CSV table of C-alpha atoms in Angstrom, one decimal:
chain,number,residue,atom,x,y,z
A,1,MET,CA,110.7,164.5,64.8
A,2,PRO,CA,107.8,163.2,62.7
A,3,GLY,CA,107.3,164.8,59.3
A,4,ARG,CA,103.9,166.4,60.2
A,5,ALA,CA,105.5,168.2,63.1
A,6,CYS,CA,108.3,169.4,60.9
A,7,SER,CA,105.9,170.7,58.2
A,8,ARG,CA,104.2,172.8,60.9
A,9,LEU,CA,107.5,174.1,62.3
A,10,VAL,CA,109.2,175.1,59.0
A,11,PRO,CA,106.9,178.1,58.0
A,12,ARG,CA,107.3,179.5,61.5
A,13,LEU,CA,111.1,179.4,61.2
A,14,CYS,CA,111.4,180.9,57.7
A,15,GLY,CA,111.4,184.5,58.8
A,16,ALA,CA,114.0,183.8,61.5
A,17,VAL,CA,116.2,182.0,58.9
A,18,ARG,CA,116.1,184.9,56.5
A,19,GLN,CA,117.2,187.3,59.2
A,20,GLN,CA,120.2,185.1,60.1
A,21,LEU,CA,121.4,184.5,56.5
A,22,MET,CA,125.2,185.3,56.2
A,23,PRO,CA,126.7,186.9,53.1
A,24,GLY,CA,128.1,184.3,50.7
A,25,HIS,CA,126.0,181.4,52.0
A,26,SER,CA,123.2,180.0,50.1
A,27,THR,CA,119.7,180.1,51.4
A,28,ALA,CA,119.2,176.3,51.3
A,29,ILE,CA,122.4,175.6,53.3
A,30,ALA,CA,121.6,178.1,56.0
A,31,THR,CA,118.0,177.0,56.2
A,32,SER,CA,119.0,173.3,56.6
A,33,ALA,CA,121.5,174.1,59.4
A,34,PHE,CA,119.1,176.3,61.3
A,35,LEU,CA,116.2,173.8,61.1
A,36,HIS,CA,118.5,170.9,62.3
A,37,LYS,CA,119.5,172.9,65.3
A,38,GLN,CA,116.0,174.1,66.2
A,39,VAL,CA,114.2,170.8,65.6
A,40,PHE,CA,116.5,168.4,67.3
A,41,SER,CA,117.2,170.6,70.3
A,42,THR,CA,113.4,170.9,70.8
A,43,GLU,CA,113.1,167.1,70.5
A,44,ALA,CA,115.9,166.6,73.1
A,45,ASP,CA,114.4,169.0,75.6
A,46,ALA,CA,111.0,167.3,75.3
A,47,SER,CA,112.7,163.9,75.8
A,48,GLN,CA,114.5,165.0,78.9
A,49,LYS,CA,111.2,166.1,80.5
A,50,VAL,CA,109.3,162.9,79.6
A,51,GLU,CA,112.1,160.6,80.8
A,52,GLU,CA,112.0,161.9,84.4
A,53,SER,CA,109.1,159.6,85.1
A,54,MET,CA,106.6,157.2,83.4
A,55,ASP,CA,103.1,158.5,83.5
A,56,PHE,CA,101.6,154.9,83.6
A,57,PRO,CA,97.9,154.1,84.0
A,58,GLY,CA,98.6,152.6,87.4
A,59,GLY,CA,100.4,155.7,88.7
A,60,LYS,CA,103.4,157.9,88.0
A,61,VAL,CA,106.6,155.9,88.2
A,62,PRO,CA,110.0,157.7,88.6
A,63,PHE,CA,112.9,156.5,86.5
A,64,THR,CA,116.4,155.7,87.8
A,65,LYS,CA,119.8,155.0,86.2
A,66,LYS,CA,120.7,152.5,88.9
A,67,LEU,CA,120.1,148.8,88.5
A,68,LEU,CA,118.3,148.0,91.8
A,69,MET,CA,116.1,145.1,93.0
A,70,LEU,CA,113.9,145.2,96.1
A,71,GLY,CA,113.4,142.2,98.3
A,72,GLY,CA,114.9,138.7,97.9
A,73,PRO,CA,118.0,137.1,99.4
A,74,ARG,CA,120.2,140.1,98.7
A,75,SER,CA,117.9,142.7,100.2
A,76,THR,CA,119.4,145.1,102.7
A,77,THR,CA,116.0,146.4,103.7
A,78,PRO,CA,115.4,145.7,107.4
A,79,PRO,CA,112.1,144.0,108.4
A,80,MET,CA,109.2,146.0,109.6
A,81,SER,CA,109.5,146.8,113.3
A,82,CYS,CA,107.2,145.3,116.0
A,83,TYR,CA,105.3,147.9,118.0
A,84,ARG,CA,105.0,147.3,121.8
A,85,THR,CA,104.4,149.3,124.9
A,86,ALA,CA,105.6,146.8,127.6
A,87,ASP,CA,108.3,144.2,127.7
A,88,SER,CA,107.9,140.4,128.0
A,89,THR,CA,107.3,140.8,131.8
A,90,GLY,CA,104.6,143.5,131.4
A,91,THR,CA,107.0,146.3,132.5
A,92,ASP,CA,106.3,149.7,130.8
A,93,ILE,CA,108.7,150.7,128.0
A,94,ALA,CA,109.8,154.3,128.6
A,95,GLY,CA,108.8,156.6,125.8
A,96,ALA,CA,106.4,154.2,124.1
A,97,ASP,CA,103.7,155.8,122.0
A,98,VAL,CA,100.3,155.2,123.7
A,99,PRO,CA,97.9,157.6,122.0
A,100,HIS,CA,94.9,155.6,123.2
A,101,GLN,CA,95.1,155.4,127.0
A,102,ILE,CA,93.6,152.5,128.9
A,103,ASN,CA,91.9,153.6,132.2
A,104,HIS,CA,91.2,151.5,135.3
A,105,ALA,CA,87.7,150.3,134.3
A,106,LEU,CA,88.8,149.3,130.8
A,107,ALA,CA,92.0,147.6,131.9
A,108,THR,CA,90.0,145.6,134.6
A,109,LYS,CA,87.4,144.5,132.0
A,110,MET,CA,90.1,143.5,129.5
A,111,TYR,CA,92.0,141.4,132.1
A,112,SER,CA,88.8,139.8,133.4
A,113,THR,CA,87.8,138.8,129.9
A,114,MET,CA,91.3,137.3,129.2
A,115,ALA,CA,91.1,135.4,132.5
A,116,ALA,CA,87.7,134.1,131.5
A,117,LEU,CA,89.0,133.0,128.2
A,118,GLN,CA,91.8,131.1,129.8
A,119,THR,CA,89.4,129.4,132.1
A,120,VAL,CA,87.0,128.4,129.3
A,121,ASP,CA,89.9,127.0,127.3
A,122,THR,CA,91.2,124.9,130.2
A,123,VAL,CA,87.9,123.5,131.3
A,124,PHE,CA,86.4,123.0,127.8
A,125,TYR,CA,89.6,121.3,126.6
A,126,GLU,CA,89.3,118.9,129.6
A,127,ALA,CA,85.6,118.3,128.8
A,128,GLN,CA,86.4,117.4,125.2
A,129,ARG,CA,89.1,115.0,126.4
A,130,GLN,CA,86.4,113.3,128.6
A,131,GLY,CA,84.2,112.8,125.5
A,132,ARG,CA,81.6,115.3,126.4
A,133,PHE,CA,81.8,117.0,122.9
A,134,SER,CA,83.7,116.2,119.8
A,135,PHE,CA,86.3,119.0,119.2
A,136,PHE,CA,87.8,122.1,120.7
A,137,MET,CA,90.5,124.7,120.0
A,138,THR,CA,92.2,127.0,122.6
A,139,SER,CA,93.6,130.5,122.4
A,140,ALA,CA,96.7,129.8,124.6
A,141,GLY,CA,99.3,132.5,124.0
A,142,GLU,CA,96.9,134.6,121.8
A,143,GLU,CA,94.5,136.0,124.5
A,144,ALA,CA,95.9,139.5,124.2
A,145,THR,CA,95.5,139.6,120.5
A,146,ALA,CA,91.8,138.7,120.6
A,147,VAL,CA,90.7,140.8,123.6
A,148,GLY,CA,93.0,143.8,123.0
A,149,SER,CA,91.7,144.2,119.4
A,150,ALA,CA,88.1,143.5,120.3
A,151,ALA,CA,88.2,146.2,123.0
A,152,ALA,CA,89.2,148.8,120.4
A,153,LEU,CA,86.2,148.0,118.2
A,154,THR,CA,82.5,149.0,118.7
A,155,LEU,CA,79.3,146.9,118.5
A,156,GLU,CA,78.5,148.8,115.3
A,157,ASP,CA,81.6,147.3,113.7
A,158,THR,CA,81.0,144.0,112.0
A,159,VAL,CA,83.3,141.1,112.9
A,160,PHE,CA,84.4,138.0,111.0
A,161,THR,CA,86.8,135.6,112.7
A,162,GLN,CA,88.5,132.3,112.0
A,163,TYR,CA,88.2,129.8,114.9
A,164,ARG,CA,90.7,130.9,117.6
A,165,GLU,CA,89.1,134.3,118.4
A,166,HIS,CA,86.3,133.3,120.9
A,167,GLY,CA,87.8,136.0,123.1
A,168,VAL,CA,86.4,138.6,120.6
A,169,MET,CA,82.9,137.2,121.1
A,170,MET,CA,83.3,137.1,124.9
A,171,TRP,CA,84.3,140.8,124.9
A,172,ARG,CA,81.3,141.7,122.8
A,173,GLY,CA,78.9,139.9,125.2
A,174,TYR,CA,78.7,136.3,124.1
A,175,THR,CA,78.2,134.3,127.3
A,176,ILE,CA,80.0,131.2,128.5
A,177,GLN,CA,76.6,129.5,128.6
A,178,GLN,CA,76.0,130.2,124.9
A,179,MET,CA,79.5,128.8,124.2
A,180,ALA,CA,78.7,125.6,126.1
A,181,HIS,CA,75.3,125.2,124.3
A,182,GLN,CA,77.1,125.6,120.9
A,183,CYS,CA,79.9,123.1,121.7
A,184,TYR,CA,77.3,120.5,122.9
A,185,GLY,CA,75.3,121.1,119.8
A,186,ASN,CA,72.0,121.1,121.7
A,187,ILE,CA,68.7,122.8,120.8
A,188,LEU,CA,69.7,126.1,122.5
A,189,GLY,CA,73.0,126.3,120.6
A,190,HIS,CA,73.5,128.9,117.9
A,191,GLY,CA,73.7,126.3,115.2
A,192,LYS,CA,71.4,123.7,116.8
A,193,GLY,CA,74.1,121.0,116.3
A,194,ARG,CA,74.4,121.7,112.5
A,195,GLN,CA,78.0,122.9,112.8
A,196,MET,CA,81.2,121.8,114.6
A,197,PRO,CA,82.0,123.0,118.1
A,198,ILE,CA,83.6,126.5,118.5
A,199,HIS,CA,81.8,127.7,115.3
A,200,TYR,CA,80.0,130.5,117.1
A,201,GLY,CA,78.0,133.3,115.7
A,202,SER,CA,75.6,136.1,116.8
A,203,LYS,CA,73.5,138.4,114.7
A,204,GLU,CA,72.8,140.5,117.8
A,205,LEU,CA,76.5,141.0,118.4
A,206,ASN,CA,77.2,141.7,114.7
A,207,PHE,CA,79.4,138.6,114.6
A,208,HIS,CA,79.2,136.4,111.5
A,209,THR,CA,79.2,132.7,112.1
A,210,ILE,CA,82.6,131.0,111.9
A,211,SER,CA,83.4,128.9,108.8
A,212,SER,CA,85.8,126.0,108.9
A,213,PRO,CA,87.6,126.5,105.5
A,214,LEU,CA,90.5,128.9,105.8
A,215,ALA,CA,90.3,132.4,104.5
A,216,THR,CA,86.8,132.3,103.1
A,217,GLN,CA,85.8,135.0,105.6
A,218,LEU,CA,88.2,137.5,104.1
A,219,PRO,CA,86.4,138.3,100.8
A,220,HIS,CA,83.1,138.2,102.7
A,221,ALA,CA,84.4,140.8,105.2
A,222,VAL,CA,85.5,143.1,102.4
A,223,GLY,CA,82.1,142.9,100.8
A,224,ALA,CA,80.5,143.8,104.2
A,225,ALA,CA,82.9,146.7,104.6
A,226,TYR,CA,82.0,148.0,101.1
A,227,ALA,CA,78.3,147.8,102.1
A,228,LEU,CA,79.1,149.9,105.2
A,229,LYS,CA,80.8,152.5,102.9
A,230,LEU,CA,77.8,152.6,100.5
A,231,GLU,CA,75.5,153.1,103.5
A,232,GLY,CA,77.6,156.0,104.8
A,233,LYS,CA,78.0,154.4,108.2
A,234,GLN,CA,80.8,155.5,110.6
A,235,ALA,CA,81.9,151.9,111.2
A,236,CYS,CA,84.3,149.3,109.9
A,237,VAL,CA,84.7,145.5,109.6
A,238,GLY,CA,87.3,143.6,111.6
A,239,VAL,CA,88.3,140.3,110.1
A,240,TYR,CA,90.7,137.8,111.8
A,241,PHE,CA,92.8,135.1,110.3
A,242,GLY,CA,96.1,133.3,110.8
A,243,GLU,CA,99.4,133.5,108.9
A,244,GLY,CA,98.6,130.1,107.4
A,245,ALA,CA,95.3,131.4,106.0
A,246,ALA,CA,97.3,134.3,104.4
A,247,SER,CA,98.8,131.6,102.1
A,248,GLU,CA,95.4,131.1,100.5
A,249,GLY,CA,94.4,132.9,97.3
A,250,ASP,CA,91.4,134.4,99.1
A,251,PHE,CA,93.8,136.6,101.2
A,252,HIS,CA,95.3,138.2,98.1
A,253,ALA,CA,92.0,138.6,96.4
A,254,ALA,CA,90.5,140.2,99.6
A,255,VAL,CA,93.3,142.8,100.2
A,256,ASN,CA,93.4,143.8,96.6
A,257,PHE,CA,89.6,144.1,96.5
A,258,ALA,CA,89.6,146.2,99.7
A,259,SER,CA,92.4,148.5,98.5
A,260,THR,CA,90.9,149.2,95.1
A,261,LEU,CA,87.4,149.8,96.4
A,262,SER,CA,88.6,151.7,99.5
A,263,ALA,CA,86.7,149.5,101.9
A,264,PRO,CA,86.9,150.3,105.6
A,265,VAL,CA,88.2,146.9,106.8
A,266,LEU,CA,90.8,145.9,109.4
A,267,PHE,CA,92.7,142.8,108.4
A,268,ILE,CA,93.9,141.4,111.8
A,269,CYS,CA,96.4,138.6,111.3
A,270,ARG,CA,97.4,136.4,114.2
A,271,ASN,CA,100.8,135.2,113.3
A,272,ASN,CA,101.2,132.4,115.8
A,273,GLY,CA,104.2,130.8,114.2
A,274,TRP,CA,102.5,127.6,113.2
A,275,ALA,CA,99.9,126.6,110.7
A,276,ILE,CA,99.1,123.3,112.5
A,277,SER,CA,102.5,121.6,112.1
A,278,THR,CA,103.8,123.9,109.4
A,279,PRO,CA,106.2,126.6,110.7
A,280,SER,CA,106.1,130.1,109.4
A,281,THR,CA,109.4,129.6,107.7
A,282,GLU,CA,107.7,127.2,105.3
A,283,GLN,CA,104.6,129.4,104.9
A,284,TYR,CA,106.2,132.4,103.3
A,285,ARG,CA,109.4,134.3,102.4
A,286,GLY,CA,109.7,138.0,102.7
A,287,ASP,CA,108.7,140.3,105.6
A,288,GLY,CA,105.9,138.3,107.1
A,289,ILE,CA,102.3,139.3,106.6
A,290,ALA,CA,102.4,143.1,107.4
A,291,GLY,CA,105.2,143.5,104.8
A,292,ARG,CA,102.7,142.6,102.1
A,293,GLY,CA,100.4,145.5,102.9
A,294,PRO,CA,102.2,148.4,101.3
A,295,SER,CA,102.5,146.5,98.0
A,296,TYR,CA,98.7,146.6,97.9
A,297,GLY,CA,98.5,150.2,98.9
A,298,ILE,CA,97.4,149.3,102.4
A,299,ALA,CA,98.6,151.0,105.7
A,300,SER,CA,100.2,148.2,107.8
A,301,ILE,CA,101.6,147.7,111.3
A,302,ARG,CA,103.3,144.8,113.1
A,303,VAL,CA,102.5,144.6,116.8
A,304,ASP,CA,103.5,142.4,119.8
A,305,GLY,CA,100.4,140.2,120.1
A,306,GLY,CA,101.3,139.4,123.7
A,307,ASP,CA,101.1,143.1,124.7
A,308,ALA,CA,97.4,143.8,125.2
A,309,ARG,CA,97.8,147.5,125.5
A,310,ALA,CA,99.9,147.6,122.2
A,311,VAL,CA,97.3,145.6,120.4
A,312,TYR,CA,94.5,147.8,121.7
A,313,ASN,CA,96.4,151.0,120.5
A,314,ALA,CA,97.3,149.5,117.1
A,315,THR,CA,93.7,148.5,116.5
A,316,ALA,CA,92.2,151.8,117.8
A,317,GLU,CA,94.5,153.8,115.5
A,318,ALA,CA,93.8,151.4,112.6
A,319,ARG,CA,90.1,151.8,113.1
A,320,LYS,CA,90.4,155.6,113.3
A,321,ILE,CA,92.3,155.6,109.9
A,322,ALA,CA,89.9,153.1,108.3
A,323,VAL,CA,86.7,155.0,109.2
A,324,ALA,CA,88.0,158.5,108.6
A,325,ASN,CA,89.5,157.7,105.2
A,326,SER,CA,87.3,154.7,104.1
A,327,CYS,CA,90.3,152.5,103.6
A,328,PRO,CA,91.7,149.1,104.7
A,329,VAL,CA,94.4,148.6,107.3
A,330,LEU,CA,96.5,145.5,107.9
A,331,ILE,CA,97.6,144.5,111.4
A,332,GLU,CA,100.0,141.6,112.0
A,333,ALA,CA,100.0,140.5,115.7
A,334,MET,CA,102.9,138.3,116.6
A,335,SER,CA,101.1,135.9,118.9
A,336,TYR,CA,102.9,132.6,119.5
A,337,ARG,CA,100.6,129.6,119.9
A,338,SER,CA,101.7,128.1,123.1
A,339,GLY,CA,99.1,125.3,123.1
A,340,HIS,CA,98.2,122.6,120.6
A,341,HIS,CA,96.5,123.5,117.4
A,342,SER,CA,93.4,121.6,118.5
A,343,THR,CA,92.2,118.6,120.4
A,344,SER,CA,93.2,116.6,117.3
A,345,ASP,CA,96.8,117.7,117.5
A,346,ASP,CA,99.9,116.8,119.5
A,347,SER,CA,102.4,119.7,118.9
A,348,SER,CA,105.2,117.9,120.8
A,349,ARG,CA,105.7,115.9,117.7
A,350,TYR,CA,106.9,118.9,115.7
A,351,ARG,CA,108.3,121.4,118.2
A,352,THR,CA,110.4,121.1,121.2
A,353,ALA,CA,109.3,121.4,124.8
A,354,ASP,CA,112.0,124.0,125.4
A,355,GLU,CA,110.4,126.2,122.7
A,356,MET,CA,106.9,125.9,124.1
A,357,ASN,CA,108.1,126.6,127.7
A,358,ARG,CA,110.0,129.7,126.7
A,359,TRP,CA,106.9,131.2,125.2
A,360,ARG,CA,104.6,130.1,128.0
A,361,ALA,CA,106.8,132.1,130.3
A,362,ARG,CA,105.7,135.2,128.4
A,363,ASP,CA,102.0,134.5,129.1
A,364,PRO,CA,100.1,137.5,127.7
A,365,VAL,CA,97.6,137.4,130.5
A,366,MET,CA,100.3,137.5,133.2
A,367,ARG,CA,102.0,140.4,131.4
A,368,PHE,CA,98.8,142.4,131.4
A,369,GLN,CA,98.2,141.5,135.1
A,370,ASN,CA,101.6,142.9,135.9
A,371,LEU,CA,100.6,146.2,134.3
A,372,LEU,CA,97.5,146.3,136.4
A,373,LEU,CA,99.5,145.5,139.6
A,374,ALA,CA,102.0,148.3,138.8
A,375,ASN,CA,99.1,150.8,138.6
A,376,ASP,CA,97.5,149.5,141.9
A,377,TRP,CA,94.5,148.4,139.8
A,378,TRP,CA,94.6,144.7,141.0
A,379,ASP,CA,95.6,142.7,144.0
A,380,PRO,CA,96.1,139.0,144.9
A,381,GLN,CA,92.7,138.7,146.6
A,382,GLN,CA,90.9,139.9,143.5
A,383,GLU,CA,92.8,137.4,141.4
A,384,LYS,CA,91.9,134.5,143.7
A,385,ASP,CA,88.2,135.5,143.8
A,386,LEU,CA,88.0,136.0,140.0
A,387,ARG,CA,89.6,132.7,139.1
A,388,LEU,CA,87.4,130.8,141.6
A,389,SER,CA,84.2,132.4,140.4
A,390,LEU,CA,85.1,131.9,136.7
A,391,ARG,CA,85.8,128.1,137.2
A,392,LYS,CA,82.4,127.7,138.9
A,393,GLU,CA,80.7,129.6,136.1
A,394,VAL,CA,82.3,127.5,133.4
A,395,LEU,CA,81.5,124.2,135.2
A,396,LYS,CA,77.9,125.3,135.8
A,397,ALA,CA,77.5,126.2,132.1
A,398,LEU,CA,78.8,122.8,130.9
A,399,GLU,CA,76.4,121.0,133.3
A,400,ALA,CA,73.4,123.0,132.1
A,401,ALA,CA,74.3,122.5,128.4
A,402,GLN,CA,74.7,118.8,128.8
A,403,LYS,CA,71.1,118.5,130.1
A,404,GLU,CA,69.5,120.2,127.1
A,405,PRO,CA,68.1,118.0,124.4
A,406,LYS,CA,69.3,117.9,120.8
A,407,ALA,CA,67.4,119.6,118.1
A,408,PRO,CA,64.9,117.5,116.2
A,409,LEU,CA,65.9,115.9,112.9
A,410,SER,CA,63.6,118.3,111.0
A,411,ASP,CA,65.7,121.3,112.1
A,412,MET,CA,68.4,120.0,109.6
A,413,PHE,CA,66.3,121.7,106.9
A,414,THR,CA,65.3,125.0,108.7
A,415,ASP,CA,66.9,128.4,109.1
A,416,VAL,CA,68.1,128.7,105.5
A,417,TYR,CA,65.0,130.2,103.9
A,418,LYS,CA,62.2,132.3,105.5
A,419,GLU,CA,59.8,129.8,104.0
A,420,MET,CA,60.9,126.3,103.2
A,421,PRO,CA,60.9,125.7,99.4
A,422,TRP,CA,59.3,122.7,97.9
A,423,HIS,CA,62.6,120.8,97.2
A,424,LEU,CA,63.6,121.0,100.9
A,425,ARG,CA,60.1,119.9,102.0
A,426,GLU,CA,60.5,116.8,99.8
A,427,GLN,CA,64.0,116.1,101.1
A,428,MET,CA,62.8,116.3,104.7
A,429,LYS,CA,59.9,114.0,103.9
A,430,GLU,CA,62.3,111.5,102.4
A,431,ALA,CA,64.7,111.7,105.4
A,432,MET,CA,61.9,111.1,107.9
A,433,ALA,CA,60.7,108.1,105.9
A,434,HIS,CA,64.2,106.7,105.8
A,435,VAL,CA,64.8,107.1,109.5
A,436,LYS,CA,61.5,105.4,110.3
A,437,ALA,CA,62.4,102.5,108.1
A,438,HIS,CA,66.0,102.4,109.5
A,439,PRO,CA,66.0,103.7,113.1
A,440,GLU,CA,69.7,102.9,113.5
A,441,ALA,CA,70.5,105.6,110.8
A,442,CYS,CA,69.8,108.4,113.3
A,443,PRO,CA,71.5,108.9,116.7
A,444,SER,CA,69.3,107.9,119.5
A,445,ASP,CA,69.4,111.3,121.2
A,446,ILE,CA,68.0,113.2,118.2
A,447,PRO,CA,64.2,113.4,118.2
A,448,VAL,CA,62.6,112.2,114.9
A,449,ARG,CA,60.0,114.8,114.2
């Protein structure tokens, strides 16, 4: 014990020492023995209490005498389970937790939206192959993840996506015609041709414009969620990304930011097994994406992304937790990408036909249709009528979009500032002069004005 503590303790013990002096012993010896006993037993008692745990600035950490390591190749901890309510055919799983029931009207709307998404993907993909626009990406195999999660959000919730969640926009009210205008890059398109196809956005639908670079939307989404918290709104942010994007530093910065600031944001990861041609086995070690959540202090769940009802329930419960507690939640939806990465990709070069066929047999849209059929909410005639009307609508939208003119060259400088600053006015003037001097520098279908 430190000398200062001893000096305070000695006077208090003197009286007790005198009372315990034995005949024939000197006062000095008895005092020394008594002090040694009292001081060091007190020190030992205090040590035992402190060593039960470490009261560290980051939290109270319990001690253990066992030499244990968590994770890694020798870990015996099983992976996080995958929640589902129906099997790969769409048959109900007895006893599955379904706290957020889906009624007839909701189920029909969800299925119709997924069917519309499939039709758009098929026809728009073919249109790109015909050279009608430059680029496209489908949601094959991931329809239930997009629509099931979107159905559990509200229009007051803000949404950020990557580039494979156009089903989320369709659920919120973005029309097939708007999608066609954007992909053609015409004057009626959301970006007026200033962005690649499929980079949708809508202020009215609380849907931030898609950005090409991976994971940049994640920190932005957390900032938006923190703003909702400061405003006291009963809403959250839903941000979508793939497991490949979770390898970016922005992912780790965003989840830590969200956790420490208690931002009401849902991190919705589409783990589709492939980051273009890179398999998940080369993207990460450990327990996938959901397994990272608890390390950041975030409630997490892994869900069967091909089970629309399970995705809906997981998202509805996550939203409930996020809004009530002002905290982030991480959802990992296991949603195999059964199509090519994009129109620039040929996935047969890096995965087998057998693998793709096995997953296509578990088509999420067909699984949900079987659930509707089992409840007598759907029939073959409704299916035929829906598919026919959707194809007509998509073809009509493409024809209309193709007829619309491109935006004028001057629009390249608009829509950034409310009033165009002087340096942009000068740049626009220079661009116009250059094109007039070199007409071949500007595509013939873009008006120079």
